[in-house]
mmCIF file of C-alpha atoms in Angstrom:
data_model
loop_
_atom_site.group_PDB
_atom_site.id
_atom_site.type_symbol
_atom_site.label_atom_id
_atom_site.label_comp_id
_atom_site.label_asym_id
_atom_site.label_seq_id
_atom_site.Cartn_x
_atom_site.Cartn_y
_atom_site.Cartn_z
ATOM 1 C CA MET A 1 122.830 -29.697 -183.335
ATOM 2 C CA ALA A 2 119.911 -27.449 -182.504
ATOM 3 C CA ARG A 3 119.229 -29.465 -179.361
ATOM 4 C CA LYS A 4 122.841 -29.099 -178.245
ATOM 5 C CA THR A 5 122.671 -25.349 -178.827
ATOM 6 C CA THR A 6 119.416 -25.099 -176.859
ATOM 7 C CA ALA A 7 120.809 -27.182 -173.992
ATOM 8 C CA TRP A 8 123.907 -24.995 -173.897
ATOM 9 C CA ARG A 9 121.795 -21.825 -173.756
ATOM 10 C CA LEU A 10 119.652 -23.276 -170.974
ATOM 11 C CA ALA A 11 122.761 -24.209 -168.995
ATOM 12 C CA VAL A 12 124.187 -20.710 -169.400
ATOM 13 C CA HIS A 13 120.821 -19.227 -168.423
ATOM 14 C CA LEU A 14 120.598 -21.270 -165.224
ATOM 15 C CA ALA A 15 124.250 -20.593 -164.377
ATOM 16 C CA GLY A 16 123.619 -16.863 -164.831
ATOM 17 C CA VAL A 17 120.573 -16.975 -162.562
ATOM 18 C CA GLY A 18 122.607 -18.963 -160.040
ATOM 19 C CA PHE A 19 125.333 -16.298 -160.047
ATOM 20 C CA VAL A 20 122.772 -13.525 -159.615
ATOM 21 C CA GLY A 21 121.217 -15.530 -156.768
ATOM 22 C CA TYR A 22 124.663 -15.912 -155.168
ATOM 23 C CA VAL A 23 125.153 -12.133 -155.214
ATOM 24 C CA LEU A 24 121.608 -11.409 -154.023
ATOM 25 C CA THR A 25 121.951 -13.860 -151.143
ATOM 26 C CA ALA A 26 125.183 -12.229 -150.007
ATOM 27 C CA VAL A 27 123.735 -8.692 -150.254
ATOM 28 C CA GLN A 28 120.471 -9.594 -148.544
ATOM 29 C CA PHE A 29 122.239 -11.493 -145.769
ATOM 30 C CA GLN A 30 124.400 -8.479 -144.981
ATOM 31 C CA ALA A 31 121.370 -6.179 -145.202
ATOM 32 C CA PHE A 32 119.505 -8.431 -142.781
ATOM 33 C CA LEU A 33 122.398 -8.285 -140.304
ATOM 34 C CA VAL A 34 122.514 -4.484 -140.540
ATOM 35 C CA ALA A 35 118.756 -4.257 -139.950
ATOM 36 C CA LEU A 36 118.891 -6.793 -137.115
ATOM 37 C CA PHE A 37 121.655 -5.038 -135.191
ATOM 38 C CA SER A 38 120.310 -1.560 -135.795
ATOM 39 C CA GLY A 39 117.767 -2.080 -133.024
ATOM 40 C CA MET A 40 115.278 0.163 -134.847
ATOM 41 C CA VAL A 41 111.941 -1.275 -135.993
ATOM 42 C CA PRO A 42 111.571 1.036 -139.051
ATOM 43 C CA VAL A 43 115.026 0.029 -140.263
ATOM 44 C CA PHE A 44 114.298 -3.649 -139.635
ATOM 45 C CA VAL A 45 111.149 -3.389 -141.777
ATOM 46 C CA ALA A 46 112.451 -1.057 -144.502
ATOM 47 C CA VAL A 47 115.774 -2.734 -145.282
ATOM 48 C CA PRO A 48 114.316 -6.156 -146.235
ATOM 49 C CA LEU A 49 111.619 -4.485 -148.348
ATOM 50 C CA VAL A 50 114.133 -2.365 -150.221
ATOM 51 C CA ALA A 51 116.408 -5.382 -150.689
ATOM 52 C CA ALA A 52 113.499 -7.471 -152.029
ATOM 53 C CA ALA A 53 112.379 -4.735 -154.423
ATOM 54 C CA GLY A 54 115.915 -4.271 -155.722
ATOM 55 C CA ALA A 55 116.370 -8.025 -156.144
ATOM 56 C CA ILE A 56 113.121 -8.449 -158.104
ATOM 57 C CA GLY A 57 114.013 -5.460 -160.268
ATOM 58 C CA LEU A 58 117.421 -6.961 -161.066
ATOM 59 C CA LEU A 59 115.875 -10.320 -161.909
ATOM 60 C CA ALA A 60 113.234 -8.657 -164.108
ATOM 61 C CA GLY A 61 116.002 -7.081 -166.169
ATOM 62 C CA PHE A 62 117.776 -10.427 -166.360
ATOM 63 C CA ALA A 63 114.536 -12.074 -167.544
ATOM 64 C CA VAL A 64 114.800 -10.305 -170.918
ATOM 65 C CA ALA A 65 117.668 -12.622 -171.872
ATOM 66 C CA ALA A 66 115.438 -15.654 -171.186
ATOM 67 C CA ARG A 67 112.754 -14.719 -173.737
ATOM 68 C CA PRO A 68 113.931 -17.109 -176.499
ATOM 69 C CA PHE A 69 113.290 -20.211 -174.333
ATOM 70 C CA VAL A 70 110.984 -19.061 -171.481
ATOM 71 C CA PRO A 71 107.606 -18.089 -172.954
ATOM 72 C CA LEU A 72 106.468 -16.342 -169.756
ATOM 73 C CA THR A 73 109.163 -13.671 -170.130
ATOM 74 C CA ARG A 74 108.017 -12.497 -173.599
ATOM 75 C CA THR A 75 105.775 -9.833 -172.072
ATOM 76 C CA THR A 76 106.574 -7.117 -169.565
ATOM 77 C CA ARG A 77 104.078 -8.499 -167.085
ATOM 78 C CA GLY A 78 105.530 -11.970 -167.599
ATOM 79 C CA CYS A 79 109.048 -10.701 -166.854
ATOM 80 C CA TRP A 80 107.902 -9.344 -163.527
ATOM 81 C CA ALA A 81 106.000 -12.544 -162.756
ATOM 82 C CA TRP A 82 109.096 -14.612 -163.607
ATOM 83 C CA ALA A 83 111.296 -12.374 -161.458
ATOM 84 C CA GLY A 84 108.870 -12.567 -158.532
ATOM 85 C CA GLY A 85 108.586 -16.346 -158.814
ATOM 86 C CA VAL A 86 112.332 -16.913 -159.020
ATOM 87 C CA TYR A 87 112.898 -14.547 -156.111
ATOM 88 C CA ALA A 88 110.238 -16.272 -153.986
ATOM 89 C CA VAL A 89 111.556 -19.788 -154.642
ATOM 90 C CA GLY A 90 115.179 -18.712 -154.211
ATOM 91 C CA THR A 91 114.541 -16.806 -150.998
ATOM 92 C CA VAL A 92 112.346 -19.473 -149.414
ATOM 93 C CA GLY A 93 114.883 -22.160 -150.308
ATOM 94 C CA THR A 94 117.774 -20.103 -148.931
ATOM 95 C CA VAL A 95 115.966 -19.301 -145.679
ATOM 96 C CA GLY A 96 114.990 -22.953 -145.281
ATOM 97 C CA THR A 97 118.592 -24.019 -145.812
ATOM 98 C CA ALA A 98 119.782 -21.446 -143.269
ATOM 99 C CA VAL A 99 117.282 -22.678 -140.697
ATOM 100 C CA LEU A 100 118.198 -26.327 -141.226
ATOM 101 C CA THR A 101 121.947 -25.775 -141.129
ATOM 102 C CA SER A 102 122.030 -23.419 -138.158
ATOM 103 C CA GLY A 103 122.873 -24.588 -134.664
ATOM 104 C CA PRO A 104 122.310 -23.129 -131.187
ATOM 105 C CA GLY A 105 124.991 -20.527 -131.843
ATOM 106 C CA GLY A 106 123.709 -19.576 -135.314
ATOM 107 C CA LEU A 107 125.087 -20.463 -138.719
ATOM 108 C CA ASP A 108 128.249 -22.529 -138.465
ATOM 109 C CA HIS A 109 129.459 -21.522 -141.948
ATOM 110 C CA SER A 110 127.591 -18.443 -143.196
ATOM 111 C CA LEU A 111 129.709 -18.176 -146.355
ATOM 112 C CA LEU A 112 128.355 -21.544 -147.530
ATOM 113 C CA LEU A 113 124.897 -19.979 -147.537
ATOM 114 C CA TYR A 114 125.768 -17.880 -150.606
ATOM 115 C CA PRO A 115 126.340 -20.764 -153.063
ATOM 116 C CA TRP A 116 123.328 -22.540 -151.594
ATOM 117 C CA GLY A 117 121.313 -19.404 -152.332
ATOM 118 C CA GLY A 118 122.602 -19.413 -155.909
ATOM 119 C CA CYS A 119 121.468 -23.042 -156.311
ATOM 120 C CA CYS A 120 118.014 -22.215 -154.942
ATOM 121 C CA TYR A 121 117.597 -19.318 -157.374
ATOM 122 C CA ALA A 122 118.727 -21.504 -160.287
ATOM 123 C CA LEU A 123 116.201 -24.148 -159.270
ATOM 124 C CA GLY A 124 113.514 -21.465 -159.146
ATOM 125 C CA ALA A 125 114.381 -20.411 -162.706
ATOM 126 C CA ALA A 126 114.352 -24.044 -163.873
ATOM 127 C CA PHE A 127 110.708 -24.389 -162.798
ATOM 128 C CA PHE A 128 109.728 -21.884 -165.522
ATOM 129 C CA LEU A 129 111.461 -23.771 -168.334
ATOM 130 C CA PRO A 130 109.053 -25.444 -170.780
ATOM 131 C CA GLY A 131 108.847 -29.211 -171.054
ATOM 132 C CA SER A 132 107.577 -31.809 -168.604
ATOM 133 C CA ARG A 133 110.903 -33.667 -168.544
ATOM 134 C CA ILE A 134 112.755 -30.565 -167.403
ATOM 135 C CA ARG A 135 110.177 -29.827 -164.743
ATOM 136 C CA TYR A 136 110.113 -33.368 -163.404
ATOM 137 C CA GLY A 137 113.902 -33.467 -163.422
ATOM 138 C CA ASN A 138 114.038 -30.156 -161.584
ATOM 139 C CA LEU A 139 111.518 -31.433 -159.044
ATOM 140 C CA GLY A 140 113.651 -34.531 -158.475
ATOM 141 C CA VAL A 141 116.781 -32.431 -157.952
ATOM 142 C CA THR A 142 114.905 -30.178 -155.529
ATOM 143 C CA VAL A 143 113.608 -33.127 -153.512
ATOM 144 C CA ALA A 144 117.069 -34.722 -153.463
ATOM 145 C CA LEU A 145 118.671 -31.492 -152.235
ATOM 146 C CA ALA A 146 115.979 -31.019 -149.583
ATOM 147 C CA VAL A 147 116.455 -34.575 -148.343
ATOM 148 C CA GLY A 148 120.239 -34.165 -148.361
ATOM 149 C CA VAL A 149 120.161 -30.887 -146.432
ATOM 150 C CA GLY A 150 117.601 -32.283 -144.007
ATOM 151 C CA TYR A 151 119.677 -35.396 -143.351
ATOM 152 C CA ALA A 152 122.880 -33.366 -142.940
ATOM 153 C CA SER A 153 121.067 -31.107 -140.477
ATOM 154 C CA TRP A 154 119.727 -34.104 -138.549
ATOM 155 C CA ALA A 155 123.147 -35.754 -138.487
ATOM 156 C CA SER A 156 124.867 -32.577 -137.252
ATOM 157 C CA ALA A 157 122.269 -32.208 -134.481
ATOM 158 C CA GLN A 158 123.080 -35.642 -133.083
ATOM 159 C CA PRO A 159 125.430 -35.706 -130.091
ATOM 160 C CA PRO A 160 128.982 -36.626 -131.093
ATOM 161 C CA THR A 161 130.576 -39.884 -130.102
ATOM 162 C CA LEU A 162 132.993 -39.753 -127.198
ATOM 163 C CA ASN A 163 136.011 -40.339 -129.435
ATOM 164 C CA ALA A 164 134.874 -37.601 -131.819
ATOM 165 C CA TRP A 165 134.406 -35.156 -128.919
ATOM 166 C CA LEU A 166 137.822 -35.941 -127.421
ATOM 167 C CA THR A 167 139.545 -35.617 -130.801
ATOM 168 C CA ALA A 168 137.813 -32.360 -131.694
ATOM 169 C CA ASN A 169 138.746 -30.807 -128.346
ATOM 170 C CA GLY A 170 142.314 -32.115 -128.362
ATOM 171 C CA VAL A 171 141.906 -34.061 -125.118
ATOM 172 C CA ASP A 172 144.612 -36.549 -124.183
ATOM 173 C CA ARG A 173 143.037 -39.723 -122.794
ATOM 174 C CA ALA A 174 145.935 -40.037 -120.349
ATOM 175 C CA LEU A 175 144.393 -37.147 -118.373
ATOM 176 C CA LEU A 176 141.037 -38.860 -117.999
ATOM 177 C CA ARG A 177 141.538 -40.467 -114.601
ATOM 178 C CA VAL A 178 139.143 -40.761 -111.690
ATOM 179 C CA GLY A 179 139.071 -42.396 -108.275
ATOM 180 C CA GLU A 180 136.307 -44.585 -106.934
ATOM 181 C CA ALA A 181 133.524 -42.622 -105.286
ATOM 182 C CA PRO A 182 133.690 -42.849 -101.485
ATOM 183 C CA THR A 183 130.665 -44.194 -99.617
ATOM 184 C CA GLY A 184 127.806 -41.704 -99.867
ATOM 185 C CA TYR A 185 129.336 -39.806 -102.794
ATOM 186 C CA VAL A 186 128.345 -39.763 -106.484
ATOM 187 C CA LEU A 187 130.920 -39.286 -109.228
ATOM 188 C CA ARG A 188 130.096 -36.747 -111.961
ATOM 189 C CA VAL A 189 132.513 -35.811 -114.724
ATOM 190 C CA GLY A 190 132.825 -32.039 -114.974
ATOM 191 C CA GLY A 191 134.850 -31.321 -118.092
ATOM 192 C CA ALA A 192 138.008 -31.942 -120.080
ATOM 193 C CA SER A 193 140.347 -29.909 -122.245
ATOM 194 C CA GLU A 194 143.814 -30.025 -123.734
ATOM 195 C CA SER A 195 145.303 -29.024 -120.382
ATOM 196 C CA GLY A 196 143.281 -30.857 -117.785
ATOM 197 C CA PHE A 197 140.351 -32.931 -116.607
ATOM 198 C CA GLY A 198 137.907 -32.424 -113.749
ATOM 199 C CA ALA A 199 135.368 -34.508 -111.862
ATOM 200 C CA GLU A 200 133.044 -33.853 -108.947
ATOM 201 C CA TYR A 201 132.256 -36.131 -106.016
ATOM 202 C CA GLU A 202 128.908 -35.006 -104.636
ATOM 203 C CA ARG A 203 126.898 -36.073 -101.609
ATOM 204 C CA PRO A 204 123.527 -34.780 -100.379
ATOM 205 C CA GLY A 205 123.545 -32.028 -97.783
ATOM 206 C CA ALA A 206 127.308 -31.550 -97.596
ATOM 207 C CA ALA A 207 130.198 -30.041 -99.472
ATOM 208 C CA GLY A 208 131.621 -32.291 -102.149
ATOM 209 C CA LEU A 209 135.088 -32.955 -103.523
ATOM 210 C CA HIS A 210 136.622 -31.770 -106.757
ATOM 211 C CA LEU A 211 139.257 -33.837 -108.539
ATOM 212 C CA ALA A 212 141.537 -32.095 -111.038
ATOM 213 C CA VAL A 213 144.050 -33.928 -113.207
ATOM 214 C CA ALA A 214 146.723 -31.915 -115.013
ATOM 215 C CA ARG A 215 150.322 -32.024 -116.121
ATOM 216 C CA PRO A 216 152.912 -30.495 -113.762
ATOM 217 C CA ASP A 217 153.640 -27.555 -116.067
ATOM 218 C CA GLN A 218 150.033 -26.352 -115.890
ATOM 219 C CA ASP A 219 150.539 -24.882 -112.404
ATOM 220 C CA THR A 220 152.568 -21.711 -112.998
ATOM 221 C CA ARG A 221 152.360 -20.407 -109.426
ATOM 222 C CA ARG A 222 155.592 -19.614 -107.598
ATOM 223 C CA THR A 223 156.579 -22.283 -105.081
ATOM 224 C CA ASP A 224 159.074 -22.557 -102.232
ATOM 225 C CA ALA A 225 161.817 -25.157 -101.803
ATOM 226 C CA ASN A 226 159.273 -27.762 -100.645
ATOM 227 C CA GLY A 227 157.005 -27.198 -103.667
ATOM 228 C CA CYS A 228 154.490 -25.292 -101.582
ATOM 229 C CA PRO A 229 152.626 -22.473 -103.423
ATOM 230 C CA VAL A 230 153.607 -18.942 -102.450
ATOM 231 C CA LEU A 231 150.609 -16.615 -102.537
ATOM 232 C CA PRO A 232 150.509 -12.964 -101.386
ATOM 233 C CA GLY A 233 148.428 -12.475 -98.250
ATOM 234 C CA VAL A 234 147.799 -16.198 -97.786
ATOM 235 C CA THR A 235 149.555 -18.571 -95.418
ATOM 236 C CA VAL A 236 150.119 -21.880 -97.193
ATOM 237 C CA THR A 237 151.190 -24.947 -95.236
ATOM 238 C CA CYS A 238 152.243 -28.191 -96.896
ATOM 239 C CA THR A 239 152.578 -31.471 -94.998
ATOM 240 C CA ASP A 240 153.317 -35.033 -95.982
ATOM 241 C CA ASP A 241 150.098 -37.061 -95.875
ATOM 242 C CA GLY A 242 151.714 -40.431 -96.630
ATOM 243 C CA GLY A 243 151.399 -42.602 -99.688
ATOM 244 C CA GLY A 244 153.048 -39.941 -101.829
ATOM 245 C CA ARG A 245 150.269 -37.484 -101.043
ATOM 246 C CA GLN A 246 150.779 -33.870 -99.981
ATOM 247 C CA LEU A 247 148.237 -31.940 -97.919
ATOM 248 C CA VAL A 248 148.133 -28.228 -98.761
ATOM 249 C CA ALA A 249 146.269 -25.897 -96.386
ATOM 250 C CA TYR A 250 145.401 -22.305 -97.340
ATOM 251 C CA ASP A 251 144.716 -19.917 -94.463
ATOM 252 C CA GLY A 252 143.538 -16.615 -95.840
ATOM 253 C CA PHE A 253 140.170 -14.953 -96.454
ATOM 254 C CA THR A 254 138.731 -18.464 -96.743
ATOM 255 C CA ALA A 255 140.272 -21.620 -95.317
ATOM 256 C CA ARG A 256 140.500 -24.558 -97.659
ATOM 257 C CA ARG A 257 142.654 -27.610 -98.282
ATOM 258 C CA GLU A 258 143.980 -29.657 -101.180
ATOM 259 C CA LEU A 259 145.261 -33.187 -101.253
ATOM 260 C CA ARG A 260 147.772 -33.782 -104.037
ATOM 261 C CA LEU A 261 149.323 -36.842 -105.574
ATOM 262 C CA ARG A 262 151.988 -36.814 -108.286
ATOM 263 C CA HIS A 263 151.849 -40.069 -110.189
ATOM 264 C CA GLY A 264 152.540 -41.182 -113.761
ATOM 265 C CA GLY A 265 153.656 -37.743 -114.889
ATOM 266 C CA LEU A 266 150.378 -36.165 -113.751
ATOM 267 C CA VAL A 267 149.272 -34.100 -110.781
ATOM 268 C CA HIS A 268 146.028 -35.283 -109.166
ATOM 269 C CA THR A 269 144.487 -32.715 -106.840
ATOM 270 C CA VAL A 270 141.405 -33.191 -104.688
ATOM 271 C CA SER A 271 140.034 -29.883 -103.415
ATOM 272 C CA LEU A 272 138.313 -29.757 -100.031
ATOM 273 C CA PRO A 273 136.290 -26.517 -99.882
ATOM 274 C CA ASP A 274 136.335 -26.173 -96.066
ATOM 275 C CA ARG A 275 137.815 -27.627 -92.898
ATOM 276 C CA THR A 276 134.806 -29.877 -92.290
ATOM 277 C CA THR A 277 135.111 -31.773 -95.583
ATOM 278 C CA ASP A 278 135.977 -35.426 -95.098
ATOM 279 C CA LEU A 279 139.740 -35.830 -95.602
ATOM 280 C CA ALA A 280 139.401 -39.612 -95.553
ATOM 281 C CA ALA A 281 137.131 -39.422 -98.588
ATOM 282 C CA ALA A 282 139.757 -37.417 -100.462
ATOM 283 C CA ARG A 283 142.390 -40.014 -99.574
ATOM 284 C CA HIS A 284 140.094 -42.740 -100.880
ATOM 285 C CA VAL A 285 139.742 -40.960 -104.234
ATOM 286 C CA LEU A 286 143.507 -40.647 -104.711
ATOM 287 C CA SER A 287 144.204 -44.212 -103.559
ATOM 288 C CA THR A 288 141.826 -45.712 -106.128
ATOM 289 C CA LEU A 289 142.811 -43.728 -109.219
ATOM 290 C CA ARG A 290 142.171 -45.452 -112.557
ATOM 291 C CA PRO A 291 141.292 -44.549 -116.169
ATOM 292 C CA ALA A 292 137.723 -43.268 -116.457
ATOM 293 C CA THR A 293 135.301 -45.530 -118.323
ATOM 294 C CA ASN A 294 133.407 -44.454 -121.435
ATOM 295 C CA ALA A 295 130.169 -44.553 -119.455
ATOM 296 C CA GLU A 296 131.600 -42.145 -116.865
ATOM 297 C CA LEU A 297 132.885 -39.852 -119.625
ATOM 298 C CA SER A 298 129.631 -39.828 -121.618
ATOM 299 C CA PRO A 299 128.462 -36.468 -120.107
ATOM 300 C CA LEU A 300 131.332 -34.806 -121.985
ATOM 301 C CA CYS A 301 129.470 -35.333 -125.265
ATOM 302 C CA ALA A 302 126.826 -32.829 -124.121
ATOM 303 C CA LEU A 303 129.447 -30.082 -123.708
ATOM 304 C CA PRO A 304 130.457 -27.685 -126.535
ATOM 305 C CA MET A 305 132.707 -29.224 -129.177
ATOM 306 C CA ARG A 306 135.182 -27.333 -131.301
ATOM 307 C CA ARG A 307 134.513 -27.480 -135.042
#
């Protein structure tokens, strides 16, 4: 019975420290953001120091309740030592977790840092509990958590699979169509989204081609009776290029052309940046359209992915 009572008190003690750690993590995180964005060196130095002093003071007061089962806290000096130790372990563990779980754009889920901070503070308090079994058990839990966080961080840093990237970004595979690269050109996939897909056909020392695949409703520009875009200050001429293709010429501040093909409920447009760009190459791209292979789409995995 006495053992059950002691175990219950230890559990309540660790839960209380965990809650205090949760609150301290939240307060210190906000204080750090305020100091960081203040742009003032004195503020950046003073705010963390004040936050640390306040946190240790709060933990020292909380240490009084641990005197029945934590011998170190039975003296005033011991209370401060316990508070400093718990604060150090909790803070180091929280910062380490934040570093491991942060990506190029910062923390993906900053609110999850608060409960992790509470766990780290509770683990810090558990190190001061008497008994080798408790300490070894606490060490095992700490190692397991460190390994788990490290593995999760490593796994999240790995590039996503193509299917995962397409699903996360809401890309319809029906849009992922390319034409064979003309002689002298190299095909490079540019990007994909819910509304369209783009690829580049590059060749050394000359302007390349850009292929865009989209649904008809994506082009919201006003058109005339022949489906030719109507743009203010620009003369647009549309001619039949054969094979279902339409050649669109823009004569304005810059002269450029587009070769379009409507097929399978999609609009395929090859942009020719100037008058000297090879029109035959553009025709070749549109005449050899096919679904893009996974190998050709692999560069998409290096692009940002929605969470």
